[in-house]
Coordinates of C-alpha atoms in Angstrom, one line a residue:
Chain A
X1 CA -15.2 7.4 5.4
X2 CA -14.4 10.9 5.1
X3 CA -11.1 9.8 3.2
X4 CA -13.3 8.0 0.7
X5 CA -15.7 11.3 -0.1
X6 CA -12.6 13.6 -0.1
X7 CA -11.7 11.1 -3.1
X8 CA -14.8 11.3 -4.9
X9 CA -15.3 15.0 -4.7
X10 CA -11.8 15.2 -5.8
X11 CA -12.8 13.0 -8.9
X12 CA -15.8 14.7 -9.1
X13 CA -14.2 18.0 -9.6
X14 CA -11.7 16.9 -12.1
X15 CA -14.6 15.3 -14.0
X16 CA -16.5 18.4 -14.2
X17 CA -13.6 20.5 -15.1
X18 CA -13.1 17.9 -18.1
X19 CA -16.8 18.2 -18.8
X20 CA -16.5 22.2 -19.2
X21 CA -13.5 22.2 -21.2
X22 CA -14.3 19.0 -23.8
X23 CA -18.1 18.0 -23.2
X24 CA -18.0 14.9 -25.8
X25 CA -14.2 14.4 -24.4
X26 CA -15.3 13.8 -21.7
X27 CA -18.3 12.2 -21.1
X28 CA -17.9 8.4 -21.4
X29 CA -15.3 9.0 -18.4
X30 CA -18.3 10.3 -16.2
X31 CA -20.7 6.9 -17.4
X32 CA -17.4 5.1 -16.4
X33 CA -17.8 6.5 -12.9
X34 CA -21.6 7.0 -12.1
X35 CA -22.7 3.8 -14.0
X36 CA -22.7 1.2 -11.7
X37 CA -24.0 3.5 -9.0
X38 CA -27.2 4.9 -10.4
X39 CA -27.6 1.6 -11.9
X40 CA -27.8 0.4 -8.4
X41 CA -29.9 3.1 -7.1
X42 CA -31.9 2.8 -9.8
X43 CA -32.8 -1.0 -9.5
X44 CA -33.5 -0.3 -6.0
X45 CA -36.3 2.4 -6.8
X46 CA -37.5 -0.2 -9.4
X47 CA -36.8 -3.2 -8.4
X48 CA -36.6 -5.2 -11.4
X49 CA -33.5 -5.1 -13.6
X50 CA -35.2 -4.1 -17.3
X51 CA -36.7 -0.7 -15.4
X52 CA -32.9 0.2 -14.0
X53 CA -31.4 0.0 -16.9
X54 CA -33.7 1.9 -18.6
X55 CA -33.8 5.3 -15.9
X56 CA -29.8 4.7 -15.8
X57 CA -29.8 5.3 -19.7
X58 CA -32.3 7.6 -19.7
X59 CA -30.7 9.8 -16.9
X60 CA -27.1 9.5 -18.5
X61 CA -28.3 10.8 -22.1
X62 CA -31.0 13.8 -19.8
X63 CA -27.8 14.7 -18.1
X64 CA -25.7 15.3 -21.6
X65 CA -28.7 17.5 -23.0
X66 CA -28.4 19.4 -19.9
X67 CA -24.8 19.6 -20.2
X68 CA -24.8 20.7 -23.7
X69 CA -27.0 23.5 -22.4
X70 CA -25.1 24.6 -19.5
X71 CA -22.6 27.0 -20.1
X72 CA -19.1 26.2 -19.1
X73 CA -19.2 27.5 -15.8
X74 CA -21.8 26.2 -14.5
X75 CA -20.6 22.6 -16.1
X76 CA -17.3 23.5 -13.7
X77 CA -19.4 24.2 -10.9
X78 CA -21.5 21.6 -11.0
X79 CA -21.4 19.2 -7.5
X80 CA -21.7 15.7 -10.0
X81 CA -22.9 13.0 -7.7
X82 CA -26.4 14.6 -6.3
X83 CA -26.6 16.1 -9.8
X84 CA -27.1 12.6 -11.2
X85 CA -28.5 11.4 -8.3
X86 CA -31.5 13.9 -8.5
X87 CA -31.9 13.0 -12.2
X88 CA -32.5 9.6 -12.1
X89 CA -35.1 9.7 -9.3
X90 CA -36.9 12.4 -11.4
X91 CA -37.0 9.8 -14.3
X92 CA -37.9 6.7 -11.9
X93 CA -40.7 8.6 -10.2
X94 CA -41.8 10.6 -13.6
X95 CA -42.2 6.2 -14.9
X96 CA -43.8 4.9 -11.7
X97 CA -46.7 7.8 -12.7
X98 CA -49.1 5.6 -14.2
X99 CA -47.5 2.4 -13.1
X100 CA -49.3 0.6 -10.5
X101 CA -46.7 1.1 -7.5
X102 CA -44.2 -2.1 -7.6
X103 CA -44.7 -4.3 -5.0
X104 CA -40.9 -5.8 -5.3
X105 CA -41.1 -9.6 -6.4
X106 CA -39.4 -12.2 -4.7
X107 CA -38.3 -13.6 -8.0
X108 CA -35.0 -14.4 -8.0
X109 CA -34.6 -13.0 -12.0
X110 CA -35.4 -9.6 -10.7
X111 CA -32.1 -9.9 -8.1
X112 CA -28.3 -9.5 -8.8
X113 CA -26.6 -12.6 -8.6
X114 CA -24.2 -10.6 -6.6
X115 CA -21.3 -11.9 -5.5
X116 CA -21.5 -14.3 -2.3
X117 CA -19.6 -12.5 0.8
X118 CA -18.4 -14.7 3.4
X119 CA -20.6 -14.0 6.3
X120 CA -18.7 -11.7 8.5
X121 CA -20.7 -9.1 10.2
X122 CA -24.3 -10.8 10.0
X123 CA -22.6 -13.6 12.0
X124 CA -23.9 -17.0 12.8
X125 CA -27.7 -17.1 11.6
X126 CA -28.3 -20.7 12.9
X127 CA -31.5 -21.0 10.6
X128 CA -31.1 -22.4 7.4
X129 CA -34.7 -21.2 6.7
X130 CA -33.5 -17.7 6.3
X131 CA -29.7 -18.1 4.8
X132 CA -27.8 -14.7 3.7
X133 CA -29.1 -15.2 0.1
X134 CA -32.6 -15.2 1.4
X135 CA -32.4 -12.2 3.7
X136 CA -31.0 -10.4 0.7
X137 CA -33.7 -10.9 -1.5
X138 CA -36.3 -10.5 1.4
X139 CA -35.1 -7.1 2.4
X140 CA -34.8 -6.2 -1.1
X141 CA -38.2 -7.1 -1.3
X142 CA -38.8 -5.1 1.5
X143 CA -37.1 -1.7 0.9
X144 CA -39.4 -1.7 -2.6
X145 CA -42.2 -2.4 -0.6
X146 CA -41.6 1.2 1.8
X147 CA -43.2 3.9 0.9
X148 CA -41.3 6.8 -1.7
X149 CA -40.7 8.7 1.3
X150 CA -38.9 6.3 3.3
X151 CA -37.7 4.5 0.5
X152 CA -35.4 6.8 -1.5
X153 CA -33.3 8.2 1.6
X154 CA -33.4 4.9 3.3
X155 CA -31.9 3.8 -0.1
X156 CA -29.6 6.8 -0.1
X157 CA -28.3 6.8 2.9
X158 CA -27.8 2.8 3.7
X159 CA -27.6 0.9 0.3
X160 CA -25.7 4.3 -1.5
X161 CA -23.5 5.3 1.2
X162 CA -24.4 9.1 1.1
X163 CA -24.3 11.8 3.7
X164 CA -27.2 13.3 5.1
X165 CA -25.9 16.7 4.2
X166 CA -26.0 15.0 0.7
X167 CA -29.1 13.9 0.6
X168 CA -30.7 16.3 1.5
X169 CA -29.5 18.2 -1.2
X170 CA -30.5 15.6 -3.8
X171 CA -34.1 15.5 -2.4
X172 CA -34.2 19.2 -1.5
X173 CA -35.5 18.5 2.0
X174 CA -34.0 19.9 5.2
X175 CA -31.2 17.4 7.0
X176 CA -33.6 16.9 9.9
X177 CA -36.5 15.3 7.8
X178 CA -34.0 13.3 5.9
X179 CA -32.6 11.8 9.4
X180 CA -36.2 11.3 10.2
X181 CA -37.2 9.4 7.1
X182 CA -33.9 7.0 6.8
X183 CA -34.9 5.9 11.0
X184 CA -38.5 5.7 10.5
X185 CA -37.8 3.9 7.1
X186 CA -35.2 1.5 9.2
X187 CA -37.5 1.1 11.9
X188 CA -40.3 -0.3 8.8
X189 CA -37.6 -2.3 7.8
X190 CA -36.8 -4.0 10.8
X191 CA -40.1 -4.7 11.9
X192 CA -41.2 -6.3 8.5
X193 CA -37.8 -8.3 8.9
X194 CA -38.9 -9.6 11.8
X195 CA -42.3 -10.3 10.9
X196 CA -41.2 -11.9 8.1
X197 CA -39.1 -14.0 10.2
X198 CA -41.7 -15.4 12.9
X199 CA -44.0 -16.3 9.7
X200 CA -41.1 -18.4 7.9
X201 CA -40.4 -20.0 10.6
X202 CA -43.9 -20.3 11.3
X203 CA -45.2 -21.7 7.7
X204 CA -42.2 -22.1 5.5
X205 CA -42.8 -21.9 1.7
X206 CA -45.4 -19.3 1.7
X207 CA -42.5 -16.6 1.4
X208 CA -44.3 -14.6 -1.7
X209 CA -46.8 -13.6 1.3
X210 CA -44.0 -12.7 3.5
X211 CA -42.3 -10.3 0.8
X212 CA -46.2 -8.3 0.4
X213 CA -45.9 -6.8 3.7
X214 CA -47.4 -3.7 3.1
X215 CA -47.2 0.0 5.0
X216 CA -50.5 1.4 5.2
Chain B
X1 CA -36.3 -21.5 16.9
X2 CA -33.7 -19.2 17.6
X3 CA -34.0 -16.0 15.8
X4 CA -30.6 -14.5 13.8
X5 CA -28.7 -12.3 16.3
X6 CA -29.2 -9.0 14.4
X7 CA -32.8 -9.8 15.3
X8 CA -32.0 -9.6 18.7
X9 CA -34.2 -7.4 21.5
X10 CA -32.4 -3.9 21.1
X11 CA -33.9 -2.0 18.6
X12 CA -31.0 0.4 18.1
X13 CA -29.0 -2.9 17.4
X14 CA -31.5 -4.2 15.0
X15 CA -31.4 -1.6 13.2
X16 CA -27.7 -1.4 13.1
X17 CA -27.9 -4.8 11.4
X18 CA -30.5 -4.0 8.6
X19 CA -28.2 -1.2 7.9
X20 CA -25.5 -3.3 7.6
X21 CA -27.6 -5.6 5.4
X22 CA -28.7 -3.1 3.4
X23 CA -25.3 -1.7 2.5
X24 CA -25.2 -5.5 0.6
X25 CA -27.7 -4.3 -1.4
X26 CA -25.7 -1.5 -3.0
X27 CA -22.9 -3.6 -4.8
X28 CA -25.1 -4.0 -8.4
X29 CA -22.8 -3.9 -11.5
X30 CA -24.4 -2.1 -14.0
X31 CA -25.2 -4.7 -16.8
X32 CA -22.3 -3.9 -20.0
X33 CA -25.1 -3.1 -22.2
X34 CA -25.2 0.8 -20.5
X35 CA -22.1 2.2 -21.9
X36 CA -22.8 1.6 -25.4
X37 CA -26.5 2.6 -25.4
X38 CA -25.7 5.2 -23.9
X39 CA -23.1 6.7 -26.6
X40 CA -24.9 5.2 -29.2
X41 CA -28.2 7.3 -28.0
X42 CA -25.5 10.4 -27.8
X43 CA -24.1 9.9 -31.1
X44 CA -20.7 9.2 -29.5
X45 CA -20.4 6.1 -29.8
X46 CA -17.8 4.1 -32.7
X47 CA -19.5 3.0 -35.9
X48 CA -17.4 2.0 -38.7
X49 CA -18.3 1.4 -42.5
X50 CA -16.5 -0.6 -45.6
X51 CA -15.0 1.8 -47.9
X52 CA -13.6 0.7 -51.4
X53 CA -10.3 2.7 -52.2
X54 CA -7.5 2.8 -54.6
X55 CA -5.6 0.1 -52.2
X56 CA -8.4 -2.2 -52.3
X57 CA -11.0 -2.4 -49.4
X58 CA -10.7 -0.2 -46.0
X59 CA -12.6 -0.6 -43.3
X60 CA -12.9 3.1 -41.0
X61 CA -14.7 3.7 -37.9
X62 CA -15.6 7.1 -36.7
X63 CA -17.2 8.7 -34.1
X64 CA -18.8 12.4 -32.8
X65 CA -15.1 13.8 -32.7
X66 CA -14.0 12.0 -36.3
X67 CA -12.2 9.1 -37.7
X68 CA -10.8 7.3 -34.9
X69 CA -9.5 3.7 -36.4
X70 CA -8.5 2.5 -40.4
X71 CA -7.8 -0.5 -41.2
X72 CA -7.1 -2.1 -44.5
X73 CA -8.2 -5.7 -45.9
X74 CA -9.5 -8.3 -44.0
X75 CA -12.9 -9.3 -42.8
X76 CA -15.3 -6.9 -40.4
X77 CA -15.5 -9.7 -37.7
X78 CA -11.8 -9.1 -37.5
X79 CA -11.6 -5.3 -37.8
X80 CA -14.2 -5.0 -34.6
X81 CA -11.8 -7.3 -33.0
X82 CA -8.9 -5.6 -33.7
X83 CA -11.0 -2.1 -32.4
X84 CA -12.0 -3.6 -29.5
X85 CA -8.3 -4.5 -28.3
X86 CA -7.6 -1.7 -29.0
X87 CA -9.3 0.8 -27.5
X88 CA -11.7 -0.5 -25.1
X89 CA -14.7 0.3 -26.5
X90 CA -18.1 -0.7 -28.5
X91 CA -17.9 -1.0 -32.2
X92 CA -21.4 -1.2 -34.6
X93 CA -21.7 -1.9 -38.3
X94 CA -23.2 1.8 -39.7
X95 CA -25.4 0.5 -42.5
X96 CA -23.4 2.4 -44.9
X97 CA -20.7 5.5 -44.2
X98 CA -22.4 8.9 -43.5
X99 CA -22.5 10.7 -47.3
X100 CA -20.4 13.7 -46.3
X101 CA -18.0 11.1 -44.6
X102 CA -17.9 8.6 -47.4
X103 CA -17.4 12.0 -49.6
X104 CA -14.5 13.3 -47.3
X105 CA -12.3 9.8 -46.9
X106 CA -13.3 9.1 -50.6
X107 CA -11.2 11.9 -51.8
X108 CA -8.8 11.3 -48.6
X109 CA -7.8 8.3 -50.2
X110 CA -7.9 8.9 -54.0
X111 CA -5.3 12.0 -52.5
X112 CA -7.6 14.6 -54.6
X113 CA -8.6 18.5 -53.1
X114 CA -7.8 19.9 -49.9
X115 CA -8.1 17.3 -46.8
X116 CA -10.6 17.6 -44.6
X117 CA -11.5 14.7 -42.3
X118 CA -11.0 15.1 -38.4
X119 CA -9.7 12.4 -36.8
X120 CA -9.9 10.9 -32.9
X121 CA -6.5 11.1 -31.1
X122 CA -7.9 11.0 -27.6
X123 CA -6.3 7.2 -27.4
X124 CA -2.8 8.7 -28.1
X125 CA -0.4 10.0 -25.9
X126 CA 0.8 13.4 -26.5
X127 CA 4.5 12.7 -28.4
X128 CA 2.5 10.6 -30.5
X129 CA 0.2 13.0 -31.5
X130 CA 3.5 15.4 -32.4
X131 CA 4.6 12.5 -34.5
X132 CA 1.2 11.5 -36.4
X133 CA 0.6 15.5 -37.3
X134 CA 3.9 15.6 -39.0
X135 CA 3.6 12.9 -41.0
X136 CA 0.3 14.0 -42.1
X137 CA 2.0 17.2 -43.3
X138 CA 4.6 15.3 -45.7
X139 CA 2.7 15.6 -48.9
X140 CA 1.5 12.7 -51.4
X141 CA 4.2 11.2 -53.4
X142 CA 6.7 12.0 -51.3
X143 CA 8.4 10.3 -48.5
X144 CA 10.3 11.4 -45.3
X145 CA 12.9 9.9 -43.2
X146 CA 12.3 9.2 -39.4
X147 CA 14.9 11.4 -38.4
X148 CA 13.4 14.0 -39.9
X149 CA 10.2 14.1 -37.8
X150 CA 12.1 13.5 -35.2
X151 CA 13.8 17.0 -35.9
X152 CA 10.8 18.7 -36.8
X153 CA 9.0 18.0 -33.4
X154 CA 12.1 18.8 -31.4
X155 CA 13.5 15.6 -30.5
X156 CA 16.6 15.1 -32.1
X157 CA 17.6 11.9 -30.8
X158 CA 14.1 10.3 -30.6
X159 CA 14.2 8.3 -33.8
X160 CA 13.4 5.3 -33.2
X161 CA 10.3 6.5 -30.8
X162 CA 9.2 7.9 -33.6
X163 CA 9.0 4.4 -35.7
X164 CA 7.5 3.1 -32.4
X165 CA 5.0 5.7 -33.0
X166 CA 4.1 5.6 -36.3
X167 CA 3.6 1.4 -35.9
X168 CA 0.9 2.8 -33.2
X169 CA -1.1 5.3 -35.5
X170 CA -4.8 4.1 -35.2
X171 CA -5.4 5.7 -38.5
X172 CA -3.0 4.4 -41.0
X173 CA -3.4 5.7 -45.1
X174 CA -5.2 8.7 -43.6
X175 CA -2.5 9.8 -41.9
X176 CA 0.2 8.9 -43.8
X177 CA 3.0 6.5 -41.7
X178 CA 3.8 4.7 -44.7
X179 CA 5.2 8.1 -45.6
X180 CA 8.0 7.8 -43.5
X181 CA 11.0 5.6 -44.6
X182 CA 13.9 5.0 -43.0
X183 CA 16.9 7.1 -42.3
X184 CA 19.0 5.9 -45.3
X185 CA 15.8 6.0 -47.4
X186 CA 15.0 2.4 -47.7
X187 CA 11.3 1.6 -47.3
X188 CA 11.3 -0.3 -44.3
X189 CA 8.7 -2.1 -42.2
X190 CA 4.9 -1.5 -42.1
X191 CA 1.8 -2.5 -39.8
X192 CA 0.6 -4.2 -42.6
X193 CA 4.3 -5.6 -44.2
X194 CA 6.6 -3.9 -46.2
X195 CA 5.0 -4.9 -49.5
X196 CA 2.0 -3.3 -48.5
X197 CA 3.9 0.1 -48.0
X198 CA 5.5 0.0 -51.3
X199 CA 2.4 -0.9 -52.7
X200 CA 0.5 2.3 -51.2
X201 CA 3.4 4.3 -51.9
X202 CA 3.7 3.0 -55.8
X203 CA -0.2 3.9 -55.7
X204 CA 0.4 7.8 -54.5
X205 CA 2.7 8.2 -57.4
X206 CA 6.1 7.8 -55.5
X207 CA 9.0 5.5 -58.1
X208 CA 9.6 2.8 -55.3
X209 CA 12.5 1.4 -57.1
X210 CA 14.2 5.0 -57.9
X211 CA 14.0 5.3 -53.8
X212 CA 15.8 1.9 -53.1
X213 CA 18.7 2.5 -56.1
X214 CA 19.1 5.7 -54.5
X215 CA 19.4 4.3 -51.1
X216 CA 21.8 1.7 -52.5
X217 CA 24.1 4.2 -53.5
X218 CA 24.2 6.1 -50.7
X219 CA 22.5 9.4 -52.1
X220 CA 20.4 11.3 -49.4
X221 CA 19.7 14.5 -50.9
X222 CA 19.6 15.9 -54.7
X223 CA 20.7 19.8 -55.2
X224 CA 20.1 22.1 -58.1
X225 CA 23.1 23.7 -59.6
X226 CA 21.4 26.4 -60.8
X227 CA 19.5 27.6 -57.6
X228 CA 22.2 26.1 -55.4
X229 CA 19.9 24.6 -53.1
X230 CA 19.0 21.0 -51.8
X231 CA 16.1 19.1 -51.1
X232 CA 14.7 15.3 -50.4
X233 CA 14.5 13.5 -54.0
X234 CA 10.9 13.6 -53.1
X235 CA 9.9 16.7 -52.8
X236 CA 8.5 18.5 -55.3
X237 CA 11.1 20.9 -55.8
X238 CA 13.7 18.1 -56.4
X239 CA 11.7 16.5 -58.7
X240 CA 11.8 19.9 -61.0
X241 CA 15.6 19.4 -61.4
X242 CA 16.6 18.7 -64.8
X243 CA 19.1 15.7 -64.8
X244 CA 21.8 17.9 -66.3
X245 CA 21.4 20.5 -63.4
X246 CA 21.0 17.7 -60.7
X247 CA 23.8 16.9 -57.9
X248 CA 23.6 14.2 -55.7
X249 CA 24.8 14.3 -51.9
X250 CA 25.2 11.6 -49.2
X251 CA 25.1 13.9 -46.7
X252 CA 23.8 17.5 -45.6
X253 CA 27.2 18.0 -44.0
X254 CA 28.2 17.1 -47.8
X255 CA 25.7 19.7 -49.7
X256 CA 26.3 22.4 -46.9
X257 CA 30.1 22.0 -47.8
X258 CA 29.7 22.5 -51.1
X259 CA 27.9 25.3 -50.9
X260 CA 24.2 24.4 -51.2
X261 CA 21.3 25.7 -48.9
X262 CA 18.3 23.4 -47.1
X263 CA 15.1 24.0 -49.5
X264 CA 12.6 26.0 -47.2
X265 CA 9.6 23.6 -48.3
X266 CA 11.2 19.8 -47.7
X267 CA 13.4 21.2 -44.8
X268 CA 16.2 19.0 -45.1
X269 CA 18.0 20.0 -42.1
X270 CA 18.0 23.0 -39.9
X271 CA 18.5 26.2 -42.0
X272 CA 21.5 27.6 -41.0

């Protein structure tokens, strides 16, 4: 793990040194390396596919404006990752104002096809009620449904991959409330996952229910 | 009805297993539509227009930092394929060329006031670069030899890197490659065929056939017998010669030897 970040802040810094010397050089190389993880990020905090594409756009061409303002050394300087990070949830939670807040559909247009891992880790799940595919989209269903608070560092931390020390930059909360939101937010999850479980077992069929778990 | 095993009675487990769940939920592949957008929003994207030029049509696609691809003839279907390979990126039709563009390459190509039109040589490595800037200094009507670049960057020996090179310029007519002939001045080969080069060349005012005789007969350089110097037959200095002051050579070796100097503007070889 640490291997891995010692890679991307090395990337990161050699992207941010391109970006000070040749802005416009430069700057399809860093939608090369950040697009397919806001876009992730993104389509978690919106949970449909139209809406993630748009903050991932949106927070690409925001974060060339604010690069063109910059001067050099701050462009050097800049850590990238949390930079980018903090941009699109700006624009995600600037669009949810005025939006009703999305309940996450089960619908299986609003979920990546993604590709189908052998199930290793998960291990045997003897009910073919509740097959890998179907947890996937449950839980997705589920991590839209926690609240902003436990939602975005739950997001961070587990579906992202980034350090608390990290996050807690991006959201500009100490590292202790962080911790505290990703378990709390875990502990939601887990819960509802259960829940969820006992009533699909219960009454197949009536999953669109299951998925509207709500925390009050 | 037994419950999955990450469901199991331990919370801390449990958890353990939504995490692991969850970290399924990160692998999203951001749909190929966000690059492009993205540039196109930024004005850095490729467009590329139809231009109609001395040499027939051209298409030319440009972007924020300038011209980055030229391509003669053929249809646009083919040209945005021919991008694409390329260099890896999005292409879109422009309605019609940018005014100050269509201005700038207009007079490019009709060879008429001072050039001005950046071009995009991110895709090129850094020799290449050495090569396409010299042959963009080797003035209309006039032709060079490969050797010579090869000389005039520093590399000596790297002829035929340099044809390799030129066959790779992205932004053929602008920057001149068909410019460069080879060593014992015949025309030679061409992205687009060697009748295509004469073609261009006839076009810029260069007397194709004068270039072939002379390579037939084995004369590389003409000298002045009044200024006792001696040049490419090209270049403009040569071309001042009045045939009853004008001395052929095969050879610098040969000019140097008979007492002739390298004119400073074509640089035939080395001053010595």
């Amino acid at each position: 793990m640490g291997q891995v970040f010692r890679r991307i802040a090395a990337r990161d810094e050699i992207l941010a040194a391109g970006l000070a010397a040749d802005l416009n050089g430069s700057f399809e190389r860093l939608v090369l390396a950040y697009q397919d993880r806001l876009y992730g990020f993104a389509l978690r905090l919106a949970g449909n596919r139209q809406d993630a594409e748009d903050i991932t756009q949106d927070a690409f061409v925001r974060a060339y404006h604010a690069l063109q303002a910059y001067p050099a050394a701050r462009r050097r300087a800049l850590a990238v990752r949390p930079w980018l990070y903090r941009i699109a949830l700006n624009l995600s939670r600037n669009r949810r104002r005025g939006k009703r807040p999305p309940i996450a559909s089960l619908d299986p247009e609003g979920e990546g096809a993604g590709p189908d891992v052998p199930d290793v880790d998960v291990g045997r799940l003897p009910e073919p009620a509740f097959d890998r595919a179907e947890l996937r989209r449950a839980l997705a269903a589920l991590v839209g449904a926690l609240p902003p608070r436990y939602r975005v560092p739950v997001i961070l931390r587990h579906v992202q991959g980034i350090a608390y020390r990290e996050i807690a930059s991006i959201l500009g909360l100490p590292i202790g409330t962080v911790k505290g939101n990703v378990h709390r937010g875990l502990r939601l999850l887990e819960e509802d996952l259960a829940r969820q479980h006992d009533i699909t077992s219960g009454r197949r069929g009536d999953r669109a229910q299951a998925g509207r778990v709500m925390h009050r | 009805m037994t419950r999955p095993e990450f469901l199991g009675r331990d919370s801390r487990a449990r958890q353990g297993g939504v995490a692991r769940l969850l970290r399924d939920l990160g692998d999203a592949r951001a749909p190929g539509t966000i690059f492009p957008a993205v540039l196109e929003r930024l004005g850095l994207g490729d467009a590329y227009g139809r231009l109609d030029t001395p040499i027939g049509p051209v298409f030319v696609a440009y972007n924020a930092h300038g011209v980055s691809a030229v391509r003669p003839g053929g249809s646009a279907k083919e040209f945005e394929a021919a991008f694409r390979t390329r260099f890896g990126r999005p292409i879109r039709r422009a309605g019609g060329l940018p005014a100050a563009l269509a201005g700038r390459l207009g007079r490019a190509f009709r060879g008429t006031g001072r050039p001005s039109v950046h071009f995009d040589l991110r895709s090129v490595s850094e020799f290449e670069r050495a090569v396409l800037r010299k042959a963009l200094s080797i003035p209309r009507g006039e032709v060079r030899p490969y050797g010579w670049i090869a000389r005039e960057i520093g590399r000596p020996a790297a002829a035929r890197a340099v044809g390799t090179a030129l066959a790779r310029n992205p932004i053929p007519l602008l920057i001149p490659c068909h410019r460069v002939v080879r060593n014992d001045g015949r025309v030679g080969g061409y992205l687009f065929g060697p009748e295509f080069k004469r073609r261009v060349l006839a076009d810029e005012g260069v007397d194709v056939e004068a270039l072939e005789a002379r390579a037939h007969a084995g004369t590389q350089y003409y000298g002045s017998d009044t200024t006792r110097i001696y040049c490419f037959p090209t270049c403009r200095n040569a071309r001042r010669i009045s045939p009853a002051h004008r001395v052929s050579f095969r050879s610098a070796a040969e000019a140097r030897g008979a007492g002739y100097r390298p004119c400073a503007v074509c640089r035939p070889s080395l001053a010595s």
